[in-house]
mmCIF file of N, CA and C in Angstrom:
data_model
loop_
_atom_site.group_PDB
_atom_site.id
_atom_site.type_symbol
_atom_site.label_atom_id
_atom_site.label_comp_id
_atom_site.label_asym_id
_atom_site.label_seq_id
_atom_site.Cartn_x
_atom_site.Cartn_y
_atom_site.Cartn_z
ATOM 1 N N UNK A 251 1.859 12.758 18.724
ATOM 2 C CA UNK A 251 1.464 11.366 18.888
ATOM 3 C C UNK A 251 0.707 10.856 17.657
ATOM 4 N N UNK A 252 -0.156 11.694 17.096
ATOM 5 C CA UNK A 252 -0.915 11.308 15.916
ATOM 6 C C UNK A 252 0.026 11.035 14.745
ATOM 7 N N UNK A 253 1.058 11.830 14.610
ATOM 8 C CA UNK A 253 2.013 11.638 13.520
ATOM 9 C C UNK A 253 2.683 10.274 13.613
ATOM 10 N N UNK A 254 2.990 9.829 14.815
ATOM 11 C CA UNK A 254 3.614 8.518 15.008
ATOM 12 C C UNK A 254 2.665 7.423 14.540
ATOM 13 N N UNK A 255 1.398 7.512 14.935
ATOM 14 C CA UNK A 255 0.429 6.504 14.524
ATOM 15 C C UNK A 255 0.204 6.537 13.017
ATOM 16 N N UNK A 256 0.166 7.734 12.449
ATOM 17 C CA UNK A 256 0.019 7.852 10.998
ATOM 18 C C UNK A 256 1.173 7.171 10.280
ATOM 19 N N UNK A 257 2.375 7.368 10.770
ATOM 20 C CA UNK A 257 3.551 6.763 10.149
ATOM 21 C C UNK A 257 3.506 5.238 10.270
ATOM 22 N N UNK A 258 3.133 4.751 11.434
ATOM 23 C CA UNK A 258 3.015 3.299 11.644
ATOM 24 C C UNK A 258 1.959 2.725 10.702
ATOM 25 N N UNK A 259 0.833 3.410 10.601
ATOM 26 C CA UNK A 259 -0.237 2.951 9.708
ATOM 27 C C UNK A 259 0.232 2.936 8.256
ATOM 28 N N UNK A 260 0.919 3.994 7.817
ATOM 29 C CA UNK A 260 1.444 4.036 6.448
ATOM 30 C C UNK A 260 2.412 2.886 6.190
ATOM 31 N N UNK A 261 3.259 2.588 7.154
ATOM 32 C CA UNK A 261 4.227 1.496 6.994
ATOM 33 C C UNK A 261 3.517 0.147 6.877
ATOM 34 N N UNK A 262 2.510 -0.054 7.697
ATOM 35 C CA UNK A 262 1.777 -1.320 7.657
ATOM 36 C C UNK A 262 0.985 -1.453 6.357
ATOM 37 N N UNK A 263 0.359 -0.391 5.915
ATOM 38 C CA UNK A 263 -0.398 -0.432 4.663
ATOM 39 C C UNK A 263 0.516 -0.683 3.466
ATOM 40 N N UNK A 264 1.741 -0.179 3.537
ATOM 41 C CA UNK A 264 2.700 -0.378 2.449
ATOM 42 C C UNK A 264 3.103 -1.845 2.314
ATOM 43 N N UNK A 265 2.926 -2.624 3.369
ATOM 44 C CA UNK A 265 3.287 -4.042 3.350
ATOM 45 C C UNK A 265 2.249 -4.899 2.613
ATOM 46 N N UNK A 266 1.069 -4.334 2.396
ATOM 47 C CA UNK A 266 0.001 -5.085 1.740
ATOM 48 C C UNK A 266 0.264 -5.099 0.237
ATOM 49 N N UNK A 267 0.350 -6.289 -0.321
ATOM 50 C CA UNK A 267 0.638 -6.424 -1.751
ATOM 51 C C UNK A 267 -0.613 -6.124 -2.580
ATOM 52 N N UNK A 268 -0.426 -5.793 -3.854
ATOM 53 C CA UNK A 268 -1.592 -5.579 -4.722
ATOM 54 C C UNK A 268 -2.513 -6.807 -4.775
ATOM 55 N N UNK A 269 -1.924 -7.995 -4.764
ATOM 56 C CA UNK A 269 -2.733 -9.210 -4.764
ATOM 57 C C UNK A 269 -3.581 -9.293 -3.498
ATOM 58 N N UNK A 270 -2.970 -9.016 -2.364
ATOM 59 C CA UNK A 270 -3.709 -9.059 -1.098
ATOM 60 C C UNK A 270 -4.830 -8.018 -1.079
ATOM 61 N N UNK A 271 -4.590 -6.865 -1.665
ATOM 62 C CA UNK A 271 -5.632 -5.830 -1.745
ATOM 63 C C UNK A 271 -6.806 -6.319 -2.593
ATOM 64 N N UNK A 272 -6.500 -6.926 -3.737
ATOM 65 C CA UNK A 272 -7.557 -7.430 -4.617
ATOM 66 C C UNK A 272 -8.358 -8.535 -3.938
ATOM 67 N N UNK A 273 -7.655 -9.437 -3.270
ATOM 68 C CA UNK A 273 -8.335 -10.526 -2.557
ATOM 69 C C UNK A 273 -9.233 -9.939 -1.474
ATOM 70 N N UNK A 274 -8.721 -8.991 -0.737
ATOM 71 C CA UNK A 274 -9.512 -8.354 0.321
ATOM 72 C C UNK A 274 -10.753 -7.672 -0.224
ATOM 73 N N UNK A 275 -10.608 -6.969 -1.318
ATOM 74 C CA UNK A 275 -11.753 -6.292 -1.935
ATOM 75 C C UNK A 275 -12.791 -7.296 -2.419
ATOM 76 N N UNK A 276 -12.328 -8.381 -3.054
ATOM 77 C CA UNK A 276 -13.259 -9.382 -3.568
ATOM 78 C C UNK A 276 -13.991 -10.100 -2.432
ATOM 79 N N UNK A 277 -13.287 -10.461 -1.379
ATOM 80 C CA UNK A 277 -13.960 -11.142 -0.264
ATOM 81 C C UNK A 277 -14.954 -10.210 0.422
ATOM 82 N N UNK A 278 -14.626 -8.923 0.495
ATOM 83 C CA UNK A 278 -15.580 -7.960 1.054
ATOM 84 C C UNK A 278 -16.808 -7.834 0.148
ATOM 85 N N UNK A 279 -16.593 -7.831 -1.166
ATOM 86 C CA UNK A 279 -17.714 -7.763 -2.104
ATOM 87 C C UNK A 279 -18.615 -8.991 -1.985
ATOM 88 N N UNK A 280 -18.015 -10.158 -1.813
ATOM 89 C CA UNK A 280 -18.802 -11.383 -1.644
ATOM 90 C C UNK A 280 -19.632 -11.299 -0.364
ATOM 91 N N UNK A 281 -19.027 -10.839 0.711
ATOM 92 C CA UNK A 281 -19.744 -10.690 1.982
ATOM 93 C C UNK A 281 -20.907 -9.710 1.837
ATOM 94 N N UNK A 282 -20.680 -8.612 1.138
ATOM 95 C CA UNK A 282 -21.743 -7.624 0.915
ATOM 96 C C UNK A 282 -22.880 -8.216 0.084
ATOM 97 N N UNK A 283 -22.539 -9.035 -0.900
ATOM 98 C CA UNK A 283 -23.549 -9.675 -1.748
ATOM 99 C C UNK A 283 -24.398 -10.637 -0.917
ATOM 100 N N UNK A 284 -23.747 -11.443 -0.077
ATOM 101 C CA UNK A 284 -24.486 -12.378 0.786
ATOM 102 C C UNK A 284 -25.432 -11.596 1.686
ATOM 103 N N UNK A 285 -24.929 -10.535 2.300
ATOM 104 C CA UNK A 285 -25.738 -9.716 3.202
ATOM 105 C C UNK A 285 -26.933 -9.110 2.467
ATOM 106 N N UNK A 286 -26.704 -8.621 1.251
ATOM 107 C CA UNK A 286 -27.789 -8.008 0.474
ATOM 108 C C UNK A 286 -28.881 -9.027 0.143
ATOM 109 N N UNK A 287 -28.479 -10.229 -0.258
ATOM 110 C CA UNK A 287 -29.460 -11.271 -0.578
ATOM 111 C C UNK A 287 -30.230 -11.664 0.682
ATOM 112 N N UNK A 288 -29.518 -11.798 1.789
ATOM 113 C CA UNK A 288 -30.183 -12.139 3.052
ATOM 114 C C UNK A 288 -31.229 -11.085 3.423
ATOM 115 N N UNK A 289 -30.858 -9.813 3.326
ATOM 116 C CA UNK A 289 -31.789 -8.736 3.679
ATOM 117 C C UNK A 289 -32.992 -8.731 2.744
ATOM 118 N N UNK A 290 -32.745 -8.873 1.448
ATOM 119 C CA UNK A 290 -33.835 -8.861 0.470
ATOM 120 C C UNK A 290 -34.816 -9.999 0.716
ATOM 121 N N UNK A 291 -34.292 -11.154 1.128
ATOM 122 C CA UNK A 291 -35.144 -12.328 1.325
ATOM 123 C C UNK A 291 -35.605 -12.494 2.776
ATOM 124 N N UNK A 292 -35.164 -11.594 3.654
ATOM 125 C CA UNK A 292 -35.580 -11.663 5.056
ATOM 126 C C UNK A 292 -34.989 -12.852 5.799
ATOM 127 N N UNK A 293 -33.762 -13.215 5.448
ATOM 128 C CA UNK A 293 -33.097 -14.360 6.076
ATOM 129 C C UNK A 293 -32.112 -13.842 7.117
ATOM 130 N N UNK A 294 -32.259 -14.309 8.336
ATOM 131 C CA UNK A 294 -31.382 -13.882 9.427
ATOM 132 C C UNK A 294 -30.090 -14.700 9.431
ATOM 133 N N UNK A 295 -29.132 -14.252 10.216
ATOM 134 C CA UNK A 295 -27.880 -15.003 10.372
ATOM 135 C C UNK A 295 -28.173 -16.374 10.961
ATOM 136 N N UNK A 296 -29.078 -16.413 11.913
ATOM 137 C CA UNK A 296 -29.443 -17.680 12.551
ATOM 138 C C UNK A 296 -30.051 -18.638 11.526
ATOM 139 N N UNK A 297 -30.911 -18.113 10.664
ATOM 140 C CA UNK A 297 -31.542 -18.941 9.636
ATOM 141 C C UNK A 297 -30.515 -19.442 8.623
ATOM 142 N N UNK A 298 -29.593 -18.564 8.186
ATOM 143 C CA UNK A 298 -28.566 -19.001 7.247
ATOM 144 C C UNK A 298 -27.677 -20.058 7.888
ATOM 145 N N UNK A 299 -27.365 -19.875 9.146
ATOM 146 C CA UNK A 299 -26.560 -20.870 9.860
ATOM 147 C C UNK A 299 -27.265 -22.219 9.864
ATOM 148 N N UNK A 300 -28.553 -22.202 10.145
ATOM 149 C CA UNK A 300 -29.337 -23.438 10.158
ATOM 150 C C UNK A 300 -29.369 -24.091 8.784
ATOM 151 N N UNK A 301 -29.558 -23.293 7.746
ATOM 152 C CA UNK A 301 -29.641 -23.817 6.385
ATOM 153 C C UNK A 301 -28.314 -24.385 5.894
ATOM 154 N N UNK A 302 -27.205 -23.851 6.384
ATOM 155 C CA UNK A 302 -25.891 -24.307 5.926
ATOM 156 C C UNK A 302 -25.262 -25.341 6.849
ATOM 157 N N UNK A 303 -25.851 -25.534 8.012
ATOM 158 C CA UNK A 303 -25.285 -26.481 8.975
ATOM 159 C C UNK A 303 -24.086 -25.916 9.725
ATOM 160 N N UNK A 304 -23.972 -24.591 9.730
ATOM 161 C CA UNK A 304 -22.891 -23.927 10.446
ATOM 162 C C UNK A 304 -23.457 -23.180 11.654
ATOM 163 N N UNK A 305 -22.570 -22.727 12.514
ATOM 164 C CA UNK A 305 -23.000 -21.934 13.668
ATOM 165 C C UNK A 305 -23.177 -20.478 13.248
ATOM 166 N N UNK A 306 -23.984 -19.769 14.009
ATOM 167 C CA UNK A 306 -24.253 -18.360 13.722
ATOM 168 C C UNK A 306 -22.962 -17.545 13.721
ATOM 169 N N UNK A 307 -22.014 -17.877 14.596
ATOM 170 C CA UNK A 307 -20.759 -17.122 14.661
ATOM 171 C C UNK A 307 -19.965 -17.265 13.360
ATOM 172 N N UNK A 308 -20.102 -18.399 12.671
ATOM 173 C CA UNK A 308 -19.430 -18.580 11.386
ATOM 174 C C UNK A 308 -20.052 -17.677 10.327
ATOM 175 N N UNK A 309 -21.362 -17.569 10.344
ATOM 176 C CA UNK A 309 -22.052 -16.667 9.415
ATOM 177 C C UNK A 309 -21.602 -15.232 9.675
ATOM 178 N N UNK A 310 -21.466 -14.877 10.933
ATOM 179 C CA UNK A 310 -20.983 -13.541 11.288
ATOM 180 C C UNK A 310 -19.591 -13.305 10.717
ATOM 181 N N UNK A 311 -18.727 -14.311 10.760
ATOM 182 C CA UNK A 311 -17.387 -14.189 10.165
ATOM 183 C C UNK A 311 -17.484 -13.984 8.659
ATOM 184 N N UNK A 312 -18.377 -14.734 8.008
ATOM 185 C CA UNK A 312 -18.547 -14.590 6.568
ATOM 186 C C UNK A 312 -18.939 -13.158 6.211
ATOM 187 N N UNK A 313 -19.868 -12.609 6.977
ATOM 188 C CA UNK A 313 -20.409 -11.291 6.674
ATOM 189 C C UNK A 313 -19.493 -10.163 7.115
ATOM 190 N N UNK A 314 -18.499 -10.471 7.925
ATOM 191 C CA UNK A 314 -17.592 -9.449 8.443
ATOM 192 C C UNK A 314 -16.585 -8.965 7.412
ATOM 193 N N UNK A 315 -16.472 -9.657 6.302
ATOM 194 C CA UNK A 315 -15.496 -9.278 5.290
ATOM 195 C C UNK A 315 -14.154 -9.892 5.589
ATOM 196 N N UNK A 316 -13.358 -10.032 4.564
ATOM 197 C CA UNK A 316 -12.014 -10.572 4.734
ATOM 198 C C UNK A 316 -11.952 -12.084 4.859
ATOM 199 N N UNK A 317 -13.102 -12.754 4.823
ATOM 200 C CA UNK A 317 -13.109 -14.215 4.922
ATOM 201 C C UNK A 317 -12.656 -14.811 3.593
ATOM 202 N N UNK A 318 -11.754 -15.759 3.637
ATOM 203 C CA UNK A 318 -11.259 -16.397 2.420
ATOM 204 C C UNK A 318 -12.203 -17.544 2.051
ATOM 205 N N UNK A 319 -13.241 -17.218 1.294
ATOM 206 C CA UNK A 319 -14.262 -18.191 0.926
ATOM 207 C C UNK A 319 -13.699 -19.272 0.013
ATOM 208 N N UNK A 320 -14.077 -20.508 0.281
ATOM 209 C CA UNK A 320 -13.786 -21.589 -0.656
ATOM 210 C C UNK A 320 -14.954 -21.664 -1.643
ATOM 211 N N UNK A 321 -14.733 -22.296 -2.765
ATOM 212 C CA UNK A 321 -15.807 -22.483 -3.735
ATOM 213 C C UNK A 321 -16.919 -23.306 -3.087
ATOM 214 N N UNK A 322 -16.551 -24.295 -2.316
ATOM 215 C CA UNK A 322 -17.537 -25.137 -1.631
ATOM 216 C C UNK A 322 -18.441 -24.300 -0.717
ATOM 217 N N UNK A 323 -17.853 -23.379 0.020
ATOM 218 C CA UNK A 323 -18.633 -22.528 0.915
ATOM 219 C C UNK A 323 -19.554 -21.612 0.127
ATOM 220 N N UNK A 324 -19.068 -21.068 -0.976
ATOM 221 C CA UNK A 324 -19.906 -20.195 -1.805
ATOM 222 C C UNK A 324 -21.095 -20.973 -2.369
ATOM 223 N N UNK A 325 -20.861 -22.203 -2.822
ATOM 224 C CA UNK A 325 -21.952 -23.037 -3.335
ATOM 225 C C UNK A 325 -22.941 -23.356 -2.213
ATOM 226 N N UNK A 326 -22.438 -23.682 -1.043
ATOM 227 C CA UNK A 326 -23.284 -23.989 0.114
ATOM 228 C C UNK A 326 -24.178 -22.797 0.454
ATOM 229 N N UNK A 327 -23.589 -21.613 0.494
ATOM 230 C CA UNK A 327 -24.349 -20.402 0.820
ATOM 231 C C UNK A 327 -25.356 -20.096 -0.288
ATOM 232 N N UNK A 328 -24.927 -20.213 -1.525
ATOM 233 C CA UNK A 328 -25.828 -19.968 -2.661
ATOM 234 C C UNK A 328 -27.031 -20.892 -2.610
ATOM 235 N N UNK A 329 -26.802 -22.165 -2.362
ATOM 236 C CA UNK A 329 -27.901 -23.126 -2.259
ATOM 237 C C UNK A 329 -28.829 -22.773 -1.098
ATOM 238 N N UNK A 330 -28.251 -22.381 0.024
ATOM 239 C CA UNK A 330 -29.048 -22.037 1.203
ATOM 240 C C UNK A 330 -29.898 -20.793 0.960
ATOM 241 N N UNK A 331 -29.384 -19.871 0.154
ATOM 242 C CA UNK A 331 -30.124 -18.642 -0.140
ATOM 243 C C UNK A 331 -31.024 -18.776 -1.364
ATOM 244 N N UNK A 332 -30.829 -19.853 -2.135
ATOM 245 C CA UNK A 332 -31.637 -20.054 -3.330
ATOM 246 C C UNK A 332 -31.296 -19.079 -4.443
ATOM 247 N N UNK A 333 -30.059 -18.624 -4.444
ATOM 248 C CA UNK A 333 -29.629 -17.628 -5.438
ATOM 249 C C UNK A 333 -28.108 -17.653 -5.541
ATOM 250 N N UNK A 334 -27.606 -17.491 -6.766
ATOM 251 C CA UNK A 334 -26.157 -17.440 -6.946
ATOM 252 C C UNK A 334 -25.565 -16.230 -6.235
ATOM 253 N N UNK A 335 -24.446 -16.458 -5.584
ATOM 254 C CA UNK A 335 -23.719 -15.362 -4.943
ATOM 255 C C UNK A 335 -22.731 -14.768 -5.936
ATOM 256 N N UNK A 336 -22.065 -15.624 -6.680
ATOM 257 C CA UNK A 336 -21.181 -15.168 -7.751
ATOM 258 C C UNK A 336 -21.479 -15.993 -8.996
ATOM 259 N N UNK A 337 -21.147 -15.427 -10.140
ATOM 260 C CA UNK A 337 -21.306 -16.135 -11.408
ATOM 261 C C UNK A 337 -20.021 -16.022 -12.197
ATOM 262 N N UNK A 338 -19.713 -17.069 -12.921
ATOM 263 C CA UNK A 338 -18.535 -17.089 -13.773
ATOM 264 C C UNK A 338 -19.017 -16.981 -15.216
ATOM 265 N N UNK A 339 -18.437 -16.076 -15.948
ATOM 266 C CA UNK A 339 -18.775 -15.920 -17.356
ATOM 267 C C UNK A 339 -18.024 -16.987 -18.129
ATOM 268 N N UNK A 340 -18.782 -17.865 -18.757
ATOM 269 C CA UNK A 340 -18.168 -18.949 -19.520
ATOM 270 C C UNK A 340 -17.791 -18.453 -20.902
ATOM 271 N N UNK A 341 -16.654 -18.888 -21.367
ATOM 272 C CA UNK A 341 -16.221 -18.524 -22.711
ATOM 273 C C UNK A 341 -16.573 -19.642 -23.670
ATOM 274 N N UNK A 342 -16.794 -19.273 -24.906
ATOM 275 C CA UNK A 342 -17.122 -20.281 -25.915
ATOM 276 C C UNK A 342 -15.864 -20.972 -26.389
ATOM 277 N N UNK A 343 -15.977 -22.254 -26.587
ATOM 278 C CA UNK A 343 -14.878 -23.020 -27.152
ATOM 279 C C UNK A 343 -14.918 -22.872 -28.658
ATOM 280 N N UNK A 344 -13.792 -23.073 -29.306
ATOM 281 C CA UNK A 344 -13.740 -22.979 -30.762
ATOM 282 C C UNK A 344 -14.759 -23.930 -31.382
ATOM 283 N N UNK A 345 -15.497 -23.427 -32.343
ATOM 284 C CA UNK A 345 -16.462 -24.255 -33.040
ATOM 285 C C UNK A 345 -17.849 -24.210 -32.419
ATOM 286 N N UNK A 346 -17.995 -23.704 -31.184
ATOM 287 C CA UNK A 346 -19.315 -23.601 -30.560
ATOM 288 C C UNK A 346 -20.011 -22.350 -31.069
ATOM 289 N N UNK A 347 -21.310 -22.438 -31.131
ATOM 290 C CA UNK A 347 -22.097 -21.294 -31.577
ATOM 291 C C UNK A 347 -22.886 -20.739 -30.431
#
């Protein structure tokens, strides 16, 4: 019976594209970062929900991993936590010093 489940699991995992794997890893990393900042600052899910104008169950979804965050949501959460969740490395344009 275990062999059957192993085979089914292998088949399902094989369907996941490299892009989907990368997206999944990045969204999990974002969720972990939010959770770490919340813990460091002593902010509960209820408090983050209040600060963002969302329900606590939505915060739970964010922290559960796999959530497809929009840039707007990341900015909202960053503002609510008072700290950047992600940063983009800006490149210099030609002629800039």
